[in-house]
Short mmCIF file of C-alpha atoms and ligand atoms in Angstrom, two decimals:
data_model
loop_
_atom_site.label_atom_id
_atom_site.label_comp_id
_atom_site.label_asym_id
_atom_site.label_seq_id
_atom_site.Cartn_x
_atom_site.Cartn_y
_atom_site.Cartn_z
CA MET S 1 209.89 150.10 144.70
CA SER S 2 210.73 153.66 143.60
CA VAL S 3 207.64 155.80 143.96
CA VAL S 4 207.46 159.38 142.71
CA LEU S 5 204.55 161.78 143.03
CA VAL S 6 204.12 163.79 139.84
CA VAL S 7 202.35 167.12 140.06
CA ASN S 8 200.99 169.23 137.19
CA SER S 9 199.53 172.44 138.61
CA GLY S 10 197.50 174.57 136.23
CA SER S 11 196.01 177.95 136.99
CA SER S 12 192.74 176.37 138.08
CA SER S 13 193.57 172.68 138.41
CA LEU S 14 195.81 170.19 140.12
CA LYS S 15 196.63 166.95 138.31
CA TYR S 16 198.67 164.35 140.14
CA GLN S 17 199.92 160.85 139.63
CA LEU S 18 201.72 158.51 141.99
CA VAL S 19 204.09 156.51 139.78
CA ASP S 20 205.93 153.26 140.39
CA VAL S 21 208.89 154.14 138.19
CA GLY S 22 210.37 150.63 138.08
CA ALA S 23 207.16 149.10 136.80
CA GLY S 24 206.32 152.19 134.74
CA THR S 25 202.76 152.15 136.04
CA PRO S 26 200.56 154.60 137.95
CA LEU S 27 199.59 153.61 141.49
CA ALA S 28 197.02 156.38 141.66
CA SER S 29 196.07 159.51 139.81
CA GLY S 30 193.71 162.38 140.30
CA LEU S 31 192.45 165.76 139.35
CA VAL S 32 191.02 168.72 141.23
CA GLU S 33 189.38 171.34 139.03
CA ARG S 34 188.05 174.87 139.41
CA ILE S 35 190.49 175.80 142.16
CA GLY S 36 189.50 179.15 143.61
CA ALA S 37 186.27 179.30 141.60
CA GLY S 38 183.59 177.68 143.73
CA PRO S 39 182.43 174.06 143.66
CA GLY S 40 184.11 171.89 141.05
CA PRO S 41 184.76 168.26 140.21
CA ALA S 42 187.56 166.26 141.79
CA ALA S 43 188.45 162.64 141.14
CA HIS S 44 190.89 160.10 142.52
CA THR S 45 191.70 156.80 140.82
CA ASP S 46 193.42 153.98 142.69
CA ALA S 47 195.80 151.32 141.35
CA ALA S 48 192.91 149.01 140.45
CA GLY S 49 191.40 151.74 138.29
CA ARG S 50 188.52 152.50 140.67
CA THR S 51 187.60 156.17 140.51
CA SER S 52 185.92 158.05 143.32
CA ARG S 53 184.40 161.38 142.40
CA ASP S 54 183.70 164.37 144.56
CA GLU S 55 182.35 167.89 144.23
CA VAL S 56 184.61 170.26 146.17
CA SER S 57 185.20 173.93 146.79
CA VAL S 58 188.95 174.39 147.14
CA ALA S 59 190.19 177.92 147.70
CA ASP S 60 193.78 177.45 146.55
CA HIS S 61 196.50 174.91 145.75
CA HIS S 62 197.09 174.22 149.46
CA ALA S 63 193.46 173.16 149.79
CA ALA S 64 193.75 171.05 146.64
CA PHE S 65 196.70 169.17 148.16
CA ALA S 66 194.74 168.68 151.37
CA TRP S 67 191.93 167.10 149.29
CA MET S 68 194.49 164.87 147.57
CA LEU S 69 196.00 163.67 150.87
CA GLN S 70 192.49 162.94 152.14
CA ALA S 71 191.70 160.98 148.95
CA PHE S 72 194.83 158.86 149.40
CA ALA S 73 193.89 158.23 153.05
CA GLU S 74 190.32 157.24 152.19
CA HIS S 75 190.73 155.36 148.91
CA GLY S 76 194.39 154.33 148.92
CA PRO S 77 197.01 153.43 148.21
CA SER S 78 198.44 154.40 151.57
CA LEU S 79 201.13 157.08 151.32
CA GLU S 80 202.87 155.38 154.24
CA SER S 81 203.39 152.05 152.50
CA HIS S 82 203.84 153.76 149.10
CA ALA S 83 205.72 156.81 150.29
CA PRO S 84 207.10 158.93 147.42
CA VAL S 85 210.89 159.31 147.48
CA ALA S 86 210.52 162.59 145.57
CA VAL S 87 207.95 164.90 144.03
CA GLY S 88 208.33 165.83 140.36
CA HIS S 89 206.72 169.05 139.14
CA ARG S 90 205.81 169.99 135.61
CA VAL S 91 207.02 173.55 135.08
CA VAL S 92 206.06 175.06 131.75
CA GLN S 93 208.63 177.84 131.22
CA GLY S 94 212.29 177.28 132.03
CA GLY S 95 213.56 180.02 129.72
CA ALA S 96 217.12 179.66 128.49
CA ARG S 97 218.17 179.02 132.10
CA PHE S 98 216.91 175.50 132.72
CA PHE S 99 217.66 172.76 130.25
CA GLU S 100 217.69 169.85 132.69
CA PRO S 101 215.45 168.62 135.48
CA THR S 102 216.43 170.60 138.55
CA VAL S 103 216.16 170.02 142.30
CA ILE S 104 214.00 172.83 143.64
CA THR S 105 215.73 175.22 146.04
CA GLU S 106 214.73 178.70 147.17
CA LEU S 107 216.83 180.10 144.32
CA VAL S 108 215.13 177.85 141.75
CA LYS S 109 211.75 179.07 142.98
CA ILE S 110 212.88 182.69 142.58
CA ASN S 111 213.94 181.84 139.02
CA ILE S 112 210.64 180.13 138.20
CA ASP S 113 208.80 183.14 139.57
CA GLU S 114 210.98 185.51 137.58
CA LEU S 115 210.30 183.51 134.39
CA SER S 116 206.58 184.22 134.85
CA VAL S 117 206.95 187.24 132.58
CA LEU S 118 207.53 184.73 129.77
CA ALA S 119 204.62 182.47 130.80
CA PRO S 120 202.09 184.51 132.76
CA LEU S 121 199.37 181.88 132.38
CA HIS S 122 201.49 178.94 133.52
CA ASN S 123 204.49 179.63 135.79
CA PRO S 124 202.62 181.35 138.64
CA ALA S 125 200.33 178.30 138.93
CA ASN S 126 203.28 175.90 138.70
CA LEU S 127 204.96 177.80 141.52
CA ALA S 128 201.81 177.82 143.67
CA GLY S 129 201.69 174.04 143.25
CA ILE S 130 205.36 173.69 144.25
CA VAL S 131 204.90 175.74 147.42
CA ALA S 132 201.79 173.79 148.41
CA ALA S 133 203.44 170.44 147.63
CA GLU S 134 206.51 171.34 149.68
CA ARG S 135 204.23 171.98 152.61
CA ALA S 136 202.41 168.67 152.09
CA PHE S 137 205.65 166.69 151.53
CA PRO S 138 208.34 168.56 153.49
CA SER S 139 210.85 165.75 153.88
CA VAL S 140 211.46 164.66 150.27
CA PRO S 141 213.23 166.44 147.43
CA HIS S 142 211.11 168.31 144.88
CA VAL S 143 212.24 168.45 141.27
CA ALA S 144 211.17 170.77 138.45
CA VAL S 145 210.89 169.24 134.98
CA PHE S 146 210.55 171.93 132.34
CA ASP S 147 208.40 171.79 129.19
CA THR S 148 211.00 173.91 127.45
CA ALA S 149 214.06 171.79 128.32
CA PHE S 150 213.94 169.34 125.40
CA HIS S 151 213.90 172.22 122.92
CA GLN S 152 217.12 173.82 124.17
CA THR S 153 218.92 171.90 121.39
CA MET S 154 217.26 173.98 118.67
CA PRO S 155 219.79 175.88 116.55
CA PRO S 156 219.63 179.70 116.47
CA ALA S 157 218.18 179.56 112.95
CA ALA S 158 215.14 177.83 114.42
CA TYR S 159 214.78 179.69 117.71
CA LEU S 160 215.48 183.28 116.63
CA TYR S 161 212.68 185.54 115.51
CA ALA S 162 213.64 188.02 112.81
CA LEU S 163 213.42 190.93 115.22
CA ASP S 164 215.77 193.71 116.23
CA ARG S 165 218.50 191.81 118.05
CA ASP S 166 218.87 194.25 120.95
CA VAL S 167 215.16 194.43 121.65
CA ALA S 168 214.85 190.64 121.47
CA GLU S 169 217.82 190.06 123.78
CA ARG S 170 216.74 192.65 126.31
CA HIS S 171 213.31 191.07 126.61
CA ARG S 172 214.43 187.46 126.10
CA ILE S 173 212.23 187.15 123.05
CA ARG S 174 212.99 183.88 121.26
CA ARG S 175 211.34 180.58 120.57
CA TYR S 176 211.46 178.30 123.65
CA GLY S 177 208.99 175.59 122.65
CA PHE S 178 206.78 173.55 124.97
CA HIS S 179 205.44 170.00 125.50
CA GLY S 180 209.10 168.98 125.50
CA THR S 181 208.60 166.22 128.06
CA SER S 182 206.00 164.66 125.77
CA HIS S 183 208.02 165.13 122.57
CA ARG S 184 211.03 163.54 124.24
CA TYR S 185 209.09 160.58 125.63
CA VAL S 186 207.18 159.96 122.40
CA SER S 187 210.22 160.18 120.14
CA ARG S 188 211.96 157.53 122.22
CA ALA S 189 208.86 155.35 122.42
CA ALA S 190 208.46 155.62 118.62
CA ALA S 191 212.08 154.53 118.14
CA SER S 192 211.54 151.58 120.39
CA PHE S 193 208.34 150.65 118.50
CA LEU S 194 210.28 150.83 115.22
CA ASP S 195 213.07 148.86 116.88
CA ARG S 196 215.67 151.39 115.76
CA PRO S 197 218.02 153.65 117.73
CA VAL S 198 216.51 157.12 118.15
CA GLU S 199 219.90 158.55 117.09
CA GLU S 200 219.27 157.29 113.55
CA LEU S 201 215.76 158.63 113.15
CA LYS S 202 214.20 161.75 111.74
CA LEU S 203 210.74 162.19 113.22
CA ILE S 204 207.88 164.65 113.20
CA VAL S 205 205.95 164.41 116.47
CA LEU S 206 202.44 165.90 116.59
CA HIS S 207 201.30 166.46 120.19
CA LEU S 208 197.60 167.25 119.78
CA GLY S 209 195.93 167.85 123.14
CA ASN S 210 194.15 170.95 124.40
CA GLY S 211 197.39 172.70 123.63
CA ALA S 212 199.01 171.36 120.47
CA SER S 213 202.48 171.48 118.99
CA ALA S 214 204.59 169.88 116.30
CA CYS S 215 208.25 169.01 116.78
CA ALA S 216 210.96 167.99 114.35
CA VAL S 217 213.20 165.49 116.13
CA ASP S 218 216.53 164.68 114.50
CA GLY S 219 218.56 161.94 116.12
CA GLY S 220 216.59 162.26 119.35
CA ARG S 221 217.08 166.04 119.60
CA SER S 222 214.51 168.75 119.03
CA VAL S 223 215.59 170.88 116.08
CA GLU S 224 212.38 172.85 115.55
CA THR S 225 208.99 173.19 117.20
CA SER S 226 205.81 175.11 116.53
CA MET S 227 205.21 176.77 119.91
CA GLY S 228 207.30 179.84 120.42
CA MET S 229 208.08 182.31 123.19
CA THR S 230 204.78 181.18 124.71
CA PRO S 231 202.43 178.23 124.09
CA LEU S 232 200.24 180.43 121.87
CA GLU S 233 202.15 180.08 118.60
CA GLY S 234 201.85 177.38 115.98
CA LEU S 235 199.02 174.94 115.42
CA ALA S 236 195.37 175.89 115.84
CA MET S 237 194.33 174.52 119.26
CA GLY S 238 191.26 173.94 121.40
CA THR S 239 190.94 177.56 122.48
CA ARG S 240 194.22 179.13 121.26
CA SER S 241 194.63 180.76 117.86
CA GLY S 242 198.12 179.51 117.06
CA ASP S 243 199.88 181.42 114.26
CA LEU S 244 198.55 184.87 113.40
CA ASP S 245 199.78 187.87 111.52
CA PRO S 246 201.16 189.90 114.47
CA ALA S 247 199.54 192.98 112.97
CA ILE S 248 196.17 191.48 113.95
CA VAL S 249 197.07 192.12 117.58
CA LEU S 250 197.76 195.78 116.79
CA HIS S 251 194.58 196.02 114.75
CA LEU S 252 192.50 194.61 117.63
CA GLN S 253 193.94 197.23 119.94
CA ARG S 254 193.81 200.20 117.56
CA ARG S 255 190.58 199.51 115.71
CA ALA S 256 188.52 197.11 117.80
CA GLY S 257 189.38 198.95 121.01
CA LEU S 258 190.43 195.87 122.95
CA GLY S 259 192.77 196.22 125.90
CA VAL S 260 195.91 194.11 126.31
CA ASP S 261 194.22 191.66 128.67
CA GLU S 262 191.20 191.36 126.40
CA VAL S 263 193.39 190.46 123.45
CA ASP S 264 195.26 187.97 125.63
CA ASP S 265 191.98 186.39 126.68
CA LEU S 266 190.63 186.34 123.12
CA LEU S 267 193.71 184.65 121.65
CA ASN S 268 194.29 182.16 124.45
CA LYS S 269 190.80 181.26 125.63
CA ARG S 270 188.24 182.16 122.97
CA SER S 271 189.96 181.33 119.70
CA GLY S 272 191.08 178.09 118.06
CA MET S 273 188.38 175.44 117.64
CA LEU S 274 186.16 177.17 120.20
CA GLY S 275 186.27 180.49 118.40
CA LEU S 276 185.92 179.07 114.90
CA GLY S 277 183.67 176.07 115.43
CA GLY S 278 181.93 176.70 118.74
CA HIS S 279 183.61 173.79 120.58
CA GLY S 280 187.03 173.77 122.23
CA ASP S 281 186.81 170.06 122.98
CA MET S 282 187.63 167.88 119.97
CA ARG S 283 184.99 165.28 120.84
CA ASP S 284 182.24 167.89 120.75
CA LEU S 285 183.67 169.50 117.63
CA THR S 286 183.85 166.26 115.63
CA GLU S 287 180.34 165.30 116.78
CA ALA S 288 178.99 168.66 115.65
CA ALA S 289 180.81 168.34 112.32
CA GLU S 290 179.37 164.86 111.77
CA ALA S 291 175.90 166.23 112.53
CA GLY S 292 176.36 168.68 109.66
CA ASP S 293 177.40 171.83 111.52
CA GLU S 294 179.19 173.91 108.85
CA ALA S 295 181.21 176.04 111.28
CA ALA S 296 182.49 172.92 113.05
CA ARG S 297 183.50 171.38 109.71
CA THR S 298 185.36 174.50 108.68
CA ALA S 299 187.14 174.62 112.03
CA LEU S 300 188.31 171.03 111.52
CA ASP S 301 189.54 171.95 108.04
CA VAL S 302 191.61 174.76 109.55
CA TYR S 303 192.98 172.43 112.24
CA ALA S 304 194.05 169.81 109.68
CA HIS S 305 195.33 172.35 107.15
CA ARG S 306 197.63 173.92 109.75
CA ILE S 307 199.04 170.52 110.78
CA ARG S 308 199.72 169.61 107.14
CA SER S 309 201.58 172.89 106.63
CA TYR S 310 203.85 172.13 109.57
CA VAL S 311 204.45 168.56 108.41
CA GLY S 312 205.55 169.91 105.04
CA ALA S 313 207.79 172.55 106.60
CA TYR S 314 209.44 170.11 108.98
CA ALA S 315 209.94 167.50 106.26
CA ALA S 316 211.85 170.17 104.35
CA GLN S 317 213.92 171.06 107.42
CA LEU S 318 214.72 167.42 108.21
CA GLY S 319 215.42 166.40 104.60
CA ARG S 320 213.91 162.96 105.22
CA VAL S 321 211.15 161.73 107.50
CA ASP S 322 211.23 158.22 108.92
CA ALA S 323 208.00 158.59 110.86
CA ILE S 324 205.20 161.02 111.63
CA VAL S 325 203.95 160.34 115.16
CA PHE S 326 200.54 161.33 116.55
CA THR S 327 200.11 161.67 120.31
CA ALA S 328 198.03 163.23 123.17
CA GLY S 329 194.22 163.33 123.53
CA VAL S 330 193.34 164.21 119.94
CA GLY S 331 196.33 162.53 118.28
CA GLU S 332 195.69 159.26 120.08
CA ASN S 333 191.90 159.17 119.84
CA ALA S 334 190.65 161.00 116.78
CA PRO S 335 191.20 158.91 113.62
CA GLY S 336 189.19 161.36 111.51
CA VAL S 337 191.51 164.22 112.44
CA ARG S 338 194.60 162.10 111.72
CA ALA S 339 193.26 161.14 108.30
CA MET S 340 192.38 164.75 107.42
CA ALA S 341 195.74 166.08 108.57
CA LEU S 342 197.75 163.76 106.30
CA ALA S 343 195.29 163.58 103.38
CA GLY S 344 196.79 164.10 99.94
CA LEU S 345 200.40 163.44 100.96
CA GLY S 346 200.70 160.24 98.91
CA GLY S 347 202.96 162.02 96.43
CA PHE S 348 205.40 162.65 99.29
CA GLY S 349 205.39 159.02 100.38
CA VAL S 350 202.96 159.42 103.28
CA ALA S 351 199.90 157.15 103.12
CA VAL S 352 197.53 156.43 106.01
CA ASP S 353 195.76 153.06 105.88
CA PRO S 354 192.06 153.69 106.68
CA ASP S 355 191.50 150.32 108.37
CA ARG S 356 194.60 150.55 110.56
CA ASN S 357 193.75 154.16 111.37
CA ALA S 358 190.26 153.17 112.55
CA ILE S 359 191.49 150.63 115.11
CA ARG S 360 191.09 151.87 118.68
CA SER S 361 193.86 150.83 121.02
CA ARG S 362 195.91 152.18 123.88
CA ALA S 363 199.12 150.70 122.46
CA ALA S 364 201.68 152.20 120.10
CA ARG S 365 200.74 151.26 116.54
CA ARG S 366 201.44 151.87 112.87
CA ILE S 367 198.60 153.38 110.86
CA SER S 368 200.40 153.81 107.51
CA THR S 369 200.14 151.43 104.56
CA ASP S 370 202.92 148.90 104.08
CA ASP S 371 204.32 150.82 101.13
CA SER S 372 204.18 154.26 102.77
CA ARG S 373 207.79 155.50 102.62
CA THR S 374 207.26 157.42 105.86
CA ALA S 375 205.76 155.40 108.70
CA VAL S 376 202.78 157.01 110.40
CA LEU S 377 202.44 156.00 114.05
CA VAL S 378 200.14 156.59 116.99
CA VAL S 379 202.20 156.54 120.20
CA PRO S 380 200.46 157.34 123.52
CA THR S 381 202.32 159.95 125.49
CA ASN S 382 203.07 159.59 129.18
CA GLU S 383 204.34 162.89 130.52
CA GLU S 384 203.89 161.74 134.11
CA LEU S 385 206.11 158.68 133.71
CA GLU S 386 208.74 160.76 131.94
CA ILE S 387 208.67 163.38 134.72
CA ALA S 388 208.88 160.64 137.35
CA ARG S 389 211.86 159.02 135.60
CA GLN S 390 213.72 162.30 135.23
CA THR S 391 212.95 163.21 138.85
CA LEU S 392 214.36 159.93 140.08
CA GLU S 393 217.46 160.36 137.95
CA VAL S 394 218.21 163.77 139.47
CA VAL S 395 217.71 162.73 143.07
CA GLY S 396 219.66 159.54 142.43
CA ALA S 397 217.19 157.33 144.33
N1 ADP A 401 187.89 159.87 121.78
C1 ADP A 401 188.25 161.10 121.48
N2 ADP A 401 187.96 161.61 120.25
C2 ADP A 401 188.30 162.86 119.92
N3 ADP A 401 188.99 163.68 120.74
C3 ADP A 401 189.31 163.23 121.95
C4 ADP A 401 188.97 161.92 122.40
N4 ADP A 401 189.42 161.75 123.67
C5 ADP A 401 190.02 162.93 124.00
N5 ADP A 401 189.96 163.80 122.99
C6 ADP A 401 190.41 165.20 122.96
O1 ADP A 401 191.69 165.38 123.48
C7 ADP A 401 191.81 166.72 123.98
C8 ADP A 401 192.50 166.70 125.34
O2 ADP A 401 193.75 166.13 125.16
P1 ADP A 401 194.78 165.97 126.39
O3 ADP A 401 196.04 165.44 125.81
O4 ADP A 401 194.14 165.25 127.47
O5 ADP A 401 194.93 167.51 126.73
P2 ADP A 401 195.74 168.32 127.84
O6 ADP A 401 196.65 167.35 128.53
O7 ADP A 401 196.45 169.35 127.03
O8 ADP A 401 194.71 168.89 128.75
C9 ADP A 401 190.39 167.28 124.04
O9 ADP A 401 190.18 168.15 122.95
C10 ADP A 401 189.55 166.03 123.87
O10 ADP A 401 188.33 166.31 123.24
C1 UVW A 402 202.42 174.33 127.40
C2 UVW A 402 201.03 173.92 127.07
O1 UVW A 402 200.45 174.38 126.10
O2 UVW A 402 200.49 173.01 127.84
P1 UVW A 402 199.02 172.41 127.73
O3 UVW A 402 198.91 171.73 126.40
O4 UVW A 402 198.98 171.44 128.88
O5 UVW A 402 198.08 173.56 127.87
MG1 MG A 403 198.48 166.80 128.41
#
């Protein structure tokens, strides 16, 4: 059995999953929240799906790992009989430097740290998780799997901003794209569902989670994606604005008197569905909209409108679309959002079947009508399994 521990360290959370890569199944998973911010929820789920919940005050990522080790010891499975052969880390920003999963050395850590200027909200937390995990698991290799890696195949026409070339190069300003691990996994899973080689397919993948991004996948390679230099660009998200006129940022500083950090906070944490509709969580937002809340309804309209714009743009870039694929928390679980996003596209050969769309399932499925020229699919993502597989490949276990 090849067991890999997958770690996704956020600024205030630690998510982990122990994966049996051969079987493709999780042996355990868990989450510690509100790291460094007083008492917060923590949960550990064992292989049988039993979840034990706790309320913990963890000061930092080291303490979060200590909680995790304790949870394994108390609730299983045992990390002695299911010892991980490697630890795979989600790292958000790999810049133009990392385009493959990479065994973590001191030099790699310096590079991840240095790339923090391009992902100040993500890379420092990823690095803190790596350092803590190395201490908890000192005798196995640690591997970084980058969100940006899959998008390194984008052509310059897609990744360049129309900025002064010297300024852009000096500051490494370009589109990097994120959620690559998910876009890669889902595009392959969609191909396998359609029973066609991914090399033959032109796909639009819509990863709609708390963060959200669209990706045009041509022959299995990312050719365009909606997130840019940072995960702020593109679709409207739970709390992030997505696309804006850049002059708005200047206006907020010049006229509204906001400082740089205040603008950063506004655009990343208080905008999107939260800012427009009062709820950053799609479940709460759709509930409010159904109860007649006008602001929530309008926010949903904006969310769907933005997705439709990207679908149209990517269809034009690809020249043909074999399938549009919904994934992640919202994409997998919110039929109303899926229907709104693709409404009115019948003239372009995209037709969602309302009955198929309403079916709740955890399996990959088709939700388009039989005569829809473009298939519309729901394909659950599994970033942890993909990270575990790539980790195992690099360490050659
Ligand atoms: N049944 C559901 N209906 C609507 N939205 C859902 C449902 N389940 C989860 N979501 C939404 O999915 C989002 C979280 O997606 P997820 O992929 O888990 O995010 P992330 O990994 O980026 O934290 C939240 O907005 C949540 O409300
Ligand atoms: C990169 C990114 O936006 O990640 P998440 O969706 O997990 O916030
Ligand atoms: Mg996610």
